[in-house]
Amino acid sequence: MTQPGTTPTRPRRAAGCLQSIVVLAVILGLGYGASKIFGDDSSTSKSSSSSSDGKGGSWEIGDCGGPDPENKPDGYRAYDCDESGATFKALELKPASFMPDSIQCPAGTDLIIQVSRVFGSGDGKKGGGIPTHTVCGRNLSDDHPGDAGAGGGQLVEGDCISATAKEITCASAGAEDFKVLGLVKDKKECPAATTEPMQLMMAIGRPYDVICGGKV
């Protein structure tokens, strides 16, 4: 985290791309299809994450980032994709939101980064900064928990869940588990093959209220 009176370290990128901002890492962990936040808001966060991503609050699809060695354990910063520190690539960009359930990234998203701009001497790790947009990131490695059926990331069609709607890997699913056939607002919208429509508790901003479960 940049302290007042100091100059942030700028990652190497193309000219005109880099300025200092704060990035809040939102590592995905699904229970009932809702991501767990690792951000700045003390009422919801499990840990904090900040970074100089150097992009002045603006990312493009295909940009890369990775852990910030100067802001451990949860800081992230931008990197050129061929740099050794790069661990993920921007798969898609979404608007910023204070409601995590309203951010729905595409299948294959392994982590979500919420980007915020900090003005003056604000400390982003203590809740400063204004969210500007959200980056749906995909790992550069072969480890992709966000792929359908892999057991991580946001809940998507093709994932598998237990009888209590906990996401599991499809490879470990048994006779009592289900495959996600749809994510809908009303049970009547579930596809015909649905054997277990699961009504979820209300969550502001989430685009679905029912998980349509079918036999694996």
PDB file of C-alpha atoms in Angstrom, residues 6 20 25 35 51 62 91 117 120 150 173 209:
ATOM      1  CA  THR A   6       5.843   8.168  -1.267  1.00  0.00           C
ATOM      2  CA  SER A  20      -1.566   4.293  -9.457  1.00  0.00           C
ATOM      3  CA  ALA A  25      -8.935  -8.931  -4.777  1.00  0.00           C
ATOM      4  CA  SER A  35     -18.848 -15.321  -4.123  1.00  0.00           C
ATOM      5  CA  SER A  51      -2.123  -2.736  -5.438  1.00  0.00           C
ATOM      6  CA  GLY A  62      -6.304  -9.500 -22.258  1.00  0.00           C
ATOM      7  CA  LEU A  91     -11.207 -12.537 -19.405  1.00  0.00           C
ATOM      8  CA  ARG A 117      -9.374   4.550  -7.546  1.00  0.00           C
ATOM      9  CA  GLY A 120      -4.984  11.986  -2.372  1.00  0.00           C
ATOM     10  CA  ALA A 150     -14.118 -27.992 -11.592  1.00  0.00           C
ATOM     11  CA  ALA A 173     -20.095 -36.246  -7.332  1.00  0.00           C
ATOM     12  CA  ASP A 209     -32.976 -17.303  -6.971  1.00  0.00           C
TER      13      ASP A 209
END
